[in-house]
CSV table of C-alpha atoms and ligand atoms in Angstrom, one decimal:
chain,number,residue,atom,x,y,z
A,269,MET,CA,172.6,115.6,38.0
A,270,THR,CA,173.2,119.1,36.5
A,271,ALA,CA,172.3,122.0,38.9
A,272,THR,CA,169.4,122.4,36.3
A,273,ALA,CA,168.0,118.7,36.5
A,274,THR,CA,165.3,119.7,38.6
A,275,GLY,CA,163.4,121.6,36.0
A,276,LEU,CA,164.3,125.0,37.2
A,277,ASP,CA,166.3,127.4,34.4
A,278,VAL,CA,168.5,128.9,37.1
A,279,GLU,CA,170.8,130.6,34.7
A,280,ARG,CA,167.7,132.4,33.2
A,281,LEU,CA,167.1,133.7,36.8
A,282,ARG,CA,170.5,134.4,37.6
A,283,ALA,CA,170.7,136.6,34.7
A,284,ASP,CA,167.9,139.0,37.0
A,285,PHE,CA,170.4,139.1,39.6
A,286,PRO,CA,173.4,141.8,38.9
A,287,ILE,CA,175.4,141.1,41.7
A,288,LEU,CA,175.7,137.1,41.3
A,289,SER,CA,178.1,138.2,37.9
A,290,THR,CA,180.2,140.1,40.5
A,291,THR,CA,183.5,139.1,41.9
A,292,ALA,CA,184.9,138.8,45.2
A,293,HIS,CA,188.8,138.7,46.2
A,294,GLY,CA,188.9,138.2,42.3
A,295,LYS,CA,186.9,135.1,42.2
A,296,PRO,CA,183.2,134.7,41.0
A,297,LEU,CA,181.0,135.6,43.7
A,298,VAL,CA,179.3,132.4,45.6
A,299,TYR,CA,176.9,133.8,47.5
A,300,VAL,CA,175.4,131.4,49.8
A,301,ASP,CA,174.2,133.7,52.9
A,302,ASN,CA,170.6,134.2,51.7
A,303,ALA,CA,169.6,133.8,55.5
A,304,ALA,CA,171.0,136.9,56.5
A,305,THR,CA,170.0,138.6,53.3
A,306,SER,CA,168.8,137.9,49.8
A,307,GLN,CA,170.2,139.5,46.6
A,308,LYS,CA,167.7,141.9,44.4
A,309,PRO,CA,166.6,141.1,40.8
A,310,ARG,CA,166.4,144.1,38.5
A,311,GLN,CA,163.1,144.0,38.8
A,312,VAL,CA,163.3,145.1,42.3
A,313,ILE,CA,166.3,147.7,41.9
A,314,GLU,CA,164.2,149.4,39.0
A,315,ALA,CA,160.8,149.7,40.8
A,316,THR,CA,162.6,151.4,43.9
A,317,ASP,CA,164.7,153.9,41.4
A,318,ARG,CA,161.6,154.4,39.6
A,319,TYR,CA,159.7,155.6,42.5
A,320,TYR,CA,162.6,158.1,43.0
A,321,ALA,CA,162.9,158.9,39.3
A,322,GLN,CA,159.6,159.4,38.4
A,323,GLY,CA,156.8,158.5,41.4
A,324,ASN,CA,158.1,160.5,44.6
A,325,ALA,CA,155.4,162.1,46.8
A,326,ASN,CA,154.1,161.8,50.2
A,327,ILE,CA,151.2,159.3,50.5
A,328,HIS,CA,147.7,159.7,51.8
A,329,ARG,CA,148.0,163.8,52.2
A,330,GLY,CA,148.5,165.3,48.6
A,331,VAL,CA,145.4,165.9,46.5
A,332,TYR,CA,148.0,166.3,43.4
A,333,GLN,CA,148.2,164.1,40.9
A,334,LEU,CA,152.0,162.5,41.8
A,335,SER,CA,150.9,162.0,45.5
A,336,GLU,CA,147.7,160.3,44.7
A,337,ARG,CA,150.1,157.8,42.4
A,338,ALA,CA,152.2,157.4,45.0
A,339,THR,CA,149.3,156.4,47.2
A,340,ALA,CA,147.8,154.0,44.8
A,341,MET,CA,150.9,152.3,44.8
A,342,TYR,CA,151.3,151.9,47.9
A,343,GLU,CA,148.0,150.6,48.6
A,344,GLY,CA,148.1,148.3,45.8
A,345,VAL,CA,151.0,146.5,47.2
A,346,ARG,CA,149.4,146.3,50.1
A,347,GLU,CA,146.7,144.4,48.1
A,348,LYS,CA,149.3,142.4,46.6
A,349,ALA,CA,150.8,141.5,50.0
A,350,ALA,CA,147.5,140.2,51.2
A,351,ARG,CA,147.4,137.9,48.1
A,352,PHE,CA,150.7,136.7,48.9
A,353,LEU,CA,150.3,135.6,52.0
A,354,ASN,CA,146.5,134.7,51.7
A,355,ALA,CA,145.1,137.1,54.1
A,356,LYS,CA,141.2,137.9,53.6
A,357,GLU,CA,141.5,141.2,53.7
A,358,ALA,CA,144.1,144.0,52.7
A,359,ARG,CA,143.6,145.9,55.8
A,360,GLU,CA,144.7,142.9,57.7
A,361,ILE,CA,148.5,143.8,56.2
A,362,ILE,CA,150.6,146.5,57.9
A,363,PHE,CA,153.9,147.7,56.7
A,364,VAL,CA,156.9,147.8,59.2
A,365,ARG,CA,160.3,147.6,58.7
A,366,GLY,CA,161.1,144.0,59.1
A,367,THR,CA,160.4,141.1,61.0
A,368,THR,CA,162.0,142.3,64.3
A,369,GLU,CA,159.7,145.5,64.1
A,370,ALA,CA,156.6,143.5,63.8
A,371,ILE,CA,157.1,141.0,66.3
A,372,ASN,CA,158.2,144.5,68.6
A,373,LEU,CA,155.0,145.9,67.5
A,374,VAL,CA,152.8,142.8,68.9
A,375,ALA,CA,154.6,142.1,72.0
A,376,SER,CA,154.6,146.0,72.6
A,377,SER,CA,150.8,146.3,72.1
A,378,TYR,CA,149.3,142.9,72.6
A,379,GLY,CA,151.3,142.0,75.0
A,380,ARG,CA,150.8,145.3,77.3
A,381,ALA,CA,147.4,145.1,77.3
A,382,ASN,CA,146.9,140.9,77.8
A,383,LEU,CA,150.1,140.2,79.7
A,384,GLY,CA,149.9,140.3,84.0
A,385,PRO,CA,151.8,138.5,86.9
A,386,GLY,CA,151.1,134.8,86.6
A,387,ASP,CA,150.9,134.9,82.8
A,388,GLU,CA,152.7,133.2,80.2
A,389,VAL,CA,154.3,133.6,76.6
A,390,LEU,CA,155.8,130.6,75.0
A,391,VAL,CA,158.5,130.4,72.4
A,392,THR,CA,160.7,127.9,71.2
A,393,ALA,CA,164.3,126.8,71.9
A,394,MET,CA,165.4,127.8,68.2
A,395,GLU,CA,164.3,131.2,67.9
A,396,HIS,CA,166.0,134.1,66.6
A,397,HIS,CA,166.7,136.8,69.2
A,398,SER,CA,164.0,139.2,67.6
A,399,ASN,CA,161.5,136.2,68.7
A,400,ILE,CA,162.8,136.2,71.9
A,401,VAL,CA,164.2,139.8,73.4
A,402,PRO,CA,160.7,141.9,72.6
A,403,TRP,CA,158.7,139.0,74.6
A,404,GLN,CA,161.1,139.1,77.3
A,405,MET,CA,161.2,142.8,77.8
A,406,ILE,CA,157.4,142.9,77.8
A,407,CYS,CA,157.3,139.9,80.1
A,408,GLU,CA,159.7,141.7,82.4
A,409,GLU,CA,157.4,144.7,82.3
A,410,ARG,CA,154.0,143.3,83.1
A,411,GLY,CA,155.4,140.4,85.5
A,412,ALA,CA,155.1,137.6,83.2
A,413,THR,CA,156.9,134.6,82.5
A,414,LEU,CA,158.4,133.5,79.5
A,415,ARG,CA,158.6,129.5,78.9
A,416,VAL,CA,160.4,127.6,76.1
A,417,ILE,CA,159.1,124.5,74.3
A,418,PRO,CA,162.0,122.2,74.0
A,419,MET,CA,163.7,120.5,71.1
A,420,ASN,CA,166.0,117.6,70.4
A,421,ARG,CA,169.5,117.5,69.1
A,422,GLN,CA,168.2,117.4,65.7
A,423,GLY,CA,166.7,120.6,66.0
A,424,GLU,CA,162.9,119.1,66.1
A,425,LEU,CA,160.6,120.4,68.3
A,426,LEU,CA,159.5,118.2,71.1
A,427,MET,CA,155.6,118.5,70.5
A,428,ASP,CA,154.1,116.2,73.7
A,429,GLU,CA,156.3,119.2,75.5
A,430,ALA,CA,154.5,122.1,73.5
A,431,ALA,CA,151.2,120.1,74.3
A,432,LYS,CA,151.7,120.1,77.9
A,433,LEU,CA,153.0,123.6,78.1
A,434,ILE,CA,150.4,125.3,76.4
A,435,THR,CA,147.8,125.5,79.5
A,436,ALA,CA,145.2,128.7,80.9
A,437,LYS,CA,148.4,130.7,82.0
A,438,THR,CA,149.3,130.8,78.2
A,439,LYS,CA,148.6,134.1,76.7
A,440,LEU,CA,150.6,133.6,73.3
A,441,ILE,CA,152.8,131.6,71.4
A,442,ALA,CA,155.8,132.8,69.3
A,443,LEU,CA,157.7,130.8,67.0
A,444,ALA,CA,159.6,130.6,63.8
A,445,HIS,CA,158.1,129.0,60.4
A,446,ILE,CA,161.7,128.1,59.4
A,447,SER,CA,164.5,128.3,61.9
A,448,ASN,CA,167.6,130.6,60.1
A,449,SER,CA,170.4,128.2,62.1
A,450,LEU,CA,169.4,124.4,61.8
A,451,GLY,CA,167.1,125.2,58.9
A,452,THR,CA,164.1,123.0,60.6
A,453,ILE,CA,160.8,123.9,58.9
A,454,ASN,CA,158.2,123.9,62.2
A,455,PRO,CA,154.9,122.1,62.3
A,456,VAL,CA,153.1,125.7,62.5
A,457,ARG,CA,150.0,124.3,61.3
A,458,GLU,CA,149.6,121.5,63.9
A,459,ILE,CA,151.1,124.2,67.0
A,460,THR,CA,148.5,126.8,65.8
A,461,ALA,CA,145.7,123.8,66.2
A,462,LEU,CA,147.2,123.1,69.4
A,463,ALA,CA,146.9,126.5,71.0
A,464,HIS,CA,143.8,127.4,69.2
A,465,ALA,CA,142.1,124.6,71.1
A,466,ARG,CA,143.1,126.4,74.0
A,467,GLY,CA,142.2,130.0,72.9
A,468,VAL,CA,145.7,130.7,72.6
A,469,PRO,CA,146.7,133.3,69.8
A,470,VAL,CA,149.7,132.4,67.9
A,471,LEU,CA,152.2,134.6,66.4
A,472,ILE,CA,154.6,133.0,63.3
A,473,ASP,CA,157.7,134.5,62.3
A,474,GLY,CA,158.0,134.0,58.7
A,475,ALA,CA,161.6,135.5,57.8
A,476,GLN,CA,163.2,132.4,56.7
A,477,ALA,CA,159.9,131.0,55.1
A,478,ALA,CA,158.5,133.6,52.7
A,479,PRO,CA,162.0,133.3,50.4
A,480,HIS,CA,161.2,129.4,50.0
A,481,MET,CA,157.5,128.6,49.6
A,482,PRO,CA,154.2,129.9,49.2
A,483,VAL,CA,152.8,131.2,52.8
A,484,ASP,CA,149.5,131.3,53.2
A,485,VAL,CA,148.3,132.2,57.0
A,486,GLN,CA,144.4,131.2,56.2
A,487,ALA,CA,145.3,127.6,56.0
A,488,ILE,CA,147.9,128.0,59.0
A,489,GLY,CA,145.2,129.7,61.2
A,490,CYS,CA,147.7,132.1,62.8
A,491,ASP,CA,146.5,135.2,64.2
A,492,PHE,CA,149.9,137.4,63.1
A,493,TYR,CA,152.5,136.4,60.8
A,494,THR,CA,155.9,138.3,60.1
A,495,VAL,CA,158.2,138.6,56.8
A,496,SER,CA,161.0,140.9,56.2
A,497,GLY,CA,161.4,141.9,52.5
A,498,HIS,CA,165.4,141.8,52.4
A,499,LYS,CA,164.9,138.4,52.9
A,500,MET,CA,162.6,137.5,49.9
A,501,PHE,CA,164.6,139.5,47.3
A,502,GLY,CA,163.2,142.6,48.4
A,503,PRO,CA,164.5,145.8,49.7
A,504,THR,CA,166.0,146.4,53.2
A,505,GLY,CA,163.6,148.4,55.8
A,506,ILE,CA,160.9,147.0,54.6
A,507,GLY,CA,158.6,144.2,55.8
A,508,LEU,CA,154.9,143.0,56.5
A,509,LEU,CA,153.1,142.1,59.9
A,510,TYR,CA,150.0,140.2,59.0
A,511,GLY,CA,147.2,140.3,61.9
A,512,ARG,CA,143.9,139.2,61.9
A,513,ALA,CA,141.6,142.0,61.6
A,514,GLU,CA,139.4,141.6,64.6
A,515,ARG,CA,142.9,141.0,66.7
A,516,LEU,CA,144.3,144.2,65.1
A,517,GLU,CA,141.1,146.3,65.8
A,518,ALA,CA,141.3,145.0,69.4
A,519,MET,CA,144.9,146.1,70.1
A,520,ALA,CA,146.5,149.5,71.1
A,521,PRO,CA,148.3,151.9,68.5
A,522,TYR,CA,152.2,151.1,68.5
A,523,GLN,CA,153.4,154.5,67.7
A,524,GLY,CA,151.8,157.9,67.7
A,525,GLY,CA,152.1,160.5,65.3
A,526,GLY,CA,150.8,161.6,61.8
A,527,ASP,CA,148.7,159.4,59.4
A,528,MET,CA,147.4,157.0,62.5
A,529,ILE,CA,144.8,159.2,63.9
A,530,ARG,CA,141.2,160.0,63.2
A,531,HIS,CA,141.0,163.3,65.4
A,532,VAL,CA,143.6,165.3,67.8
A,533,THR,CA,142.9,167.6,69.9
A,534,PHE,CA,145.1,168.6,73.4
A,535,GLU,CA,142.5,166.5,75.3
A,536,LYS,CA,142.0,163.3,73.5
A,537,THR,CA,143.1,161.9,70.3
A,538,THR,CA,140.9,159.2,68.4
A,539,TYR,CA,142.8,156.7,66.2
A,540,ALA,CA,142.4,155.8,62.4
A,541,PRO,CA,141.1,152.4,61.5
A,542,ILE,CA,143.5,149.5,60.7
A,543,PRO,CA,145.9,149.6,58.9
A,544,ALA,CA,146.8,153.2,59.2
A,545,LYS,CA,146.4,153.1,63.2
A,546,PHE,CA,149.7,150.9,62.9
A,547,GLU,CA,151.5,153.2,60.2
A,548,ALA,CA,152.2,156.3,62.1
A,549,GLY,CA,154.5,158.8,60.4
A,550,THR,CA,155.9,158.8,56.7
A,551,PRO,CA,156.6,155.1,55.9
A,552,ASN,CA,159.4,153.6,53.7
A,553,ILE,CA,157.6,154.1,50.2
A,554,ALA,CA,160.7,153.3,48.1
A,555,GLY,CA,160.8,150.2,49.8
A,556,VAL,CA,157.0,149.3,49.6
A,557,ALA,CA,157.6,149.8,45.7
A,558,GLY,CA,160.8,147.2,45.8
A,559,LEU,CA,158.6,145.2,48.2
A,560,GLY,CA,155.6,145.1,45.3
A,561,ALA,CA,158.4,143.9,42.4
A,562,ALA,CA,159.8,141.3,44.9
A,563,ILE,CA,156.5,139.8,45.5
A,564,ASP,CA,155.6,140.1,41.7
A,565,TYR,CA,158.7,138.1,40.9
A,566,LEU,CA,158.2,135.6,43.8
A,567,ALA,CA,154.5,134.9,42.6
A,568,ALA,CA,156.0,134.3,38.8
A,569,LEU,CA,158.6,131.6,40.0
A,570,PRO,CA,157.1,128.1,39.5
A,571,TRP,CA,157.2,126.8,42.9
A,572,ASP,CA,157.4,123.1,42.2
A,573,ALA,CA,160.5,123.3,40.3
A,574,VAL,CA,162.0,125.8,42.9
A,575,ALA,CA,161.2,123.5,45.8
A,576,ALA,CA,163.1,120.7,44.0
A,577,HIS,CA,165.7,122.5,43.1
A,578,GLU,CA,166.4,124.0,46.7
A,579,HIS,CA,166.3,120.3,47.6
A,580,ASP,CA,168.7,118.8,45.2
A,581,LEU,CA,170.8,121.6,46.9
A,582,LEU,CA,170.2,120.7,50.6
A,583,ARG,CA,170.8,117.1,49.7
A,584,TYR,CA,174.0,117.8,47.4
A,585,ALA,CA,175.1,120.0,50.2
A,586,THR,CA,174.3,117.9,52.9
A,587,GLU,CA,176.3,115.0,51.5
A,588,GLN,CA,179.3,117.0,50.2
A,589,LEU,CA,179.9,118.7,53.3
A,590,CYS,CA,179.6,115.3,55.5
A,591,ASP,CA,182.7,113.8,52.8
A,592,VAL,CA,185.2,116.3,54.5
A,593,PRO,CA,186.9,115.2,57.5
A,594,GLY,CA,186.1,116.8,60.5
A,595,VAL,CA,182.6,118.2,59.5
A,596,THR,CA,179.5,118.0,61.4
A,597,LEU,CA,176.1,119.1,60.4
A,598,ILE,CA,174.3,121.2,63.1
A,599,GLY,CA,170.7,120.7,62.5
A,600,THR,CA,169.4,117.4,61.3
A,601,ALA,CA,165.8,117.8,61.3
A,602,ARG,CA,163.4,115.6,58.9
A,603,ARG,CA,161.6,118.6,57.7
A,604,LYS,CA,164.4,121.1,56.4
A,605,ALA,CA,164.8,124.0,54.2
A,606,SER,CA,168.1,124.5,52.3
A,607,VAL,CA,170.4,125.7,55.3
A,608,VAL,CA,173.3,123.9,56.3
A,609,SER,CA,175.0,124.8,59.3
A,610,PHE,CA,178.1,123.0,60.6
A,611,THR,CA,181.4,123.1,62.7
A,612,LEU,CA,184.6,121.8,61.4
A,613,ASP,CA,186.9,120.0,64.1
A,614,GLY,CA,189.8,122.2,65.5
A,615,VAL,CA,188.8,125.5,63.4
A,616,HIS,CA,186.8,128.4,64.7
A,617,PRO,CA,184.1,129.2,62.3
A,618,HIS,CA,185.3,132.8,62.1
A,619,ASP,CA,188.7,131.3,60.7
A,620,VAL,CA,186.5,129.1,58.5
A,621,GLY,CA,184.7,132.2,57.2
A,622,THR,CA,187.8,134.0,56.5
A,623,ILE,CA,189.3,131.6,54.2
A,624,VAL,CA,186.4,130.5,52.3
A,625,ASP,CA,186.3,134.2,51.3
A,626,GLN,CA,189.1,134.6,50.0
A,627,GLU,CA,188.2,131.6,47.5
A,628,GLY,CA,184.7,134.2,46.7
A,629,VAL,CA,182.4,132.4,48.8
A,630,ALA,CA,180.0,134.4,51.3
A,631,VAL,CA,178.7,132.4,54.1
A,632,ARG,CA,177.5,133.1,57.7
A,633,THR,CA,179.6,132.4,60.8
A,634,GLY,CA,178.8,133.3,64.6
A,635,HIS,CA,176.0,132.2,66.8
A,636,HIS,CA,173.5,133.1,63.9
A,637,CYS,CA,171.4,135.5,66.8
A,638,THR,CA,170.4,132.2,68.3
A,639,GLN,CA,172.7,131.9,71.3
A,640,PRO,CA,170.2,129.8,72.8
A,641,VAL,CA,170.7,127.3,70.0
A,642,MET,CA,174.3,127.4,70.5
A,643,ASP,CA,174.0,126.9,74.3
A,644,PHE,CA,171.7,124.0,73.7
A,645,LEU,CA,174.3,122.0,71.5
A,646,GLY,CA,177.3,123.2,73.3
A,647,ILE,CA,179.1,124.9,70.4
A,648,PRO,CA,180.3,128.5,70.4
A,649,ALA,CA,179.1,129.1,66.7
A,650,THR,CA,179.0,127.3,63.3
A,651,THR,CA,179.2,128.2,60.1
A,652,ARG,CA,176.2,128.1,57.8
A,653,ALA,CA,175.4,128.0,54.2
A,654,SER,CA,171.9,129.0,52.7
A,655,PHE,CA,170.9,128.9,49.8
A,656,ALA,CA,168.2,130.5,47.4
A,657,PHE,CA,166.6,129.3,44.2
A,658,TYR,CA,169.4,131.0,42.5
A,659,ASN,CA,172.1,129.0,43.3
A,660,THR,CA,173.7,125.9,41.8
A,661,ARG,CA,175.5,123.0,42.5
A,662,ALA,CA,178.7,124.6,41.1
A,663,ASP,CA,177.8,127.2,44.2
A,664,VAL,CA,178.1,123.8,46.5
A,665,ASP,CA,181.0,122.6,44.6
A,666,ALA,CA,183.0,125.9,45.2
A,667,LEU,CA,181.8,126.2,48.9
A,668,VAL,CA,182.8,122.4,49.8
A,669,ALA,CA,186.3,123.2,47.9
A,670,ALA,CA,187.2,126.3,49.8
A,671,VAL,CA,186.0,124.2,53.4
A,672,ARG,CA,188.5,121.2,52.0
A,673,LYS,CA,191.1,124.1,51.4
A,674,VAL,CA,190.8,125.5,55.4
A,675,ARG,CA,191.3,121.9,56.3
A,676,GLU,CA,194.7,122.2,54.4
A,677,VAL,CA,195.7,125.6,55.8
A,678,LEU,CA,194.4,124.8,59.5
A,679,GLY,CA,193.1,121.7,59.9
B,1297,PLP,C1,164.0,133.6,61.8
B,1297,PLP,C2,164.2,135.0,61.9
B,1297,PLP,N1,163.5,135.9,62.5
B,1297,PLP,C3,163.7,137.0,62.5
B,1297,PLP,C4,164.9,137.6,62.2
B,1297,PLP,C5,165.1,139.4,62.1
B,1297,PLP,O1,164.5,140.0,60.9
B,1297,PLP,P1,164.9,141.5,60.5
B,1297,PLP,O2,166.5,141.4,60.6
B,1297,PLP,O3,164.8,141.5,58.9
B,1297,PLP,O4,164.0,142.0,61.3
B,1297,PLP,C6,165.6,137.0,61.0
B,1297,PLP,C7,166.8,137.1,60.8
B,1297,PLP,O5,168.0,136.8,60.3
B,1297,PLP,C8,165.3,136.0,61.0
B,1297,PLP,O6,166.3,134.9,60.6
């Protein structure tokens, strides 16, 4: 099977990404660190450039044409983002810096108002630190307890345990749609249904899902959903928090400042309605312009072919890596995104990363901001290759050849 046998015209798509034709250490760049951040198509780069070259003005303030245009662009992208996530209304979309800020916003605002001694927040054993630490901080502040849904060694959540852990004490469940270090696709609909049957709201960390699949927050039924623009082919420093309107309306502002107020006096301030209530200060307007272009780009992709292609890359990479003596796969859930974590006997992942880099192959090594996953599995770190739709079987071949070279040098 060739790289395009799954029906996706990968070469045409690759041509949109200027960085994919560059080199590293004099070799063609093989970029397989997409779970850390994705590359950007020229449509995104041009949209950001165009905003600064022709459209730069502050939003919501000026009565002049340039400012009105910037405001229309900004609010237009909010509507686009609502369609992208299938939110009911555009006011359910808050622009944030990324998933980390989105989770901190909910932890601070919802957590401070709803958590007290004896209450519990439930996360899972495979969360990224950004879906652990904000909850730990607010639990500590409010005297609440952080509880953890366990997983098995394949990296699948133990659903029976999840059902037992959701009790009258549970005030919120926060879990990843897709694990960044293991690739597991979690049963977010089932967990949301379980939680809602007990009146517990659910936040889904969608940082790793949005680049791999169409997301439908109404079908999932969740209360909050977060995405990072930079992981879905958009700019850094911009992301989305989706929140059901009634949840967001009931929450206090996260930050105070300009643009989030209705009326200010020294005695008392009243706040703007959502979404403005959660967008204090001048936002990342250029980032919003770029994110809008990324959403357009994703919306135009043939998703059935993308899914088939990424699945083919996952299967091919899994088979090829397993053929290398000493390789152990980490994360073997039945439902997985195109993320392949592995260890190599007797070689520290940092050494793997450094040697494969010499071959032009960019992988991530370390704990991937999931130290509890590493502790659970009893390993210090892994090497992780994470594929996007623009990767090819040739990229997998280059990765595997580079890993074989590591064995020759250090094995
Ligand atoms: C599952 C998951 N959640 C959250 C984050 C944090 O995202 P950001 O750094 O864009 O805020 C990441 C980043 O790697 C992630 O993979």
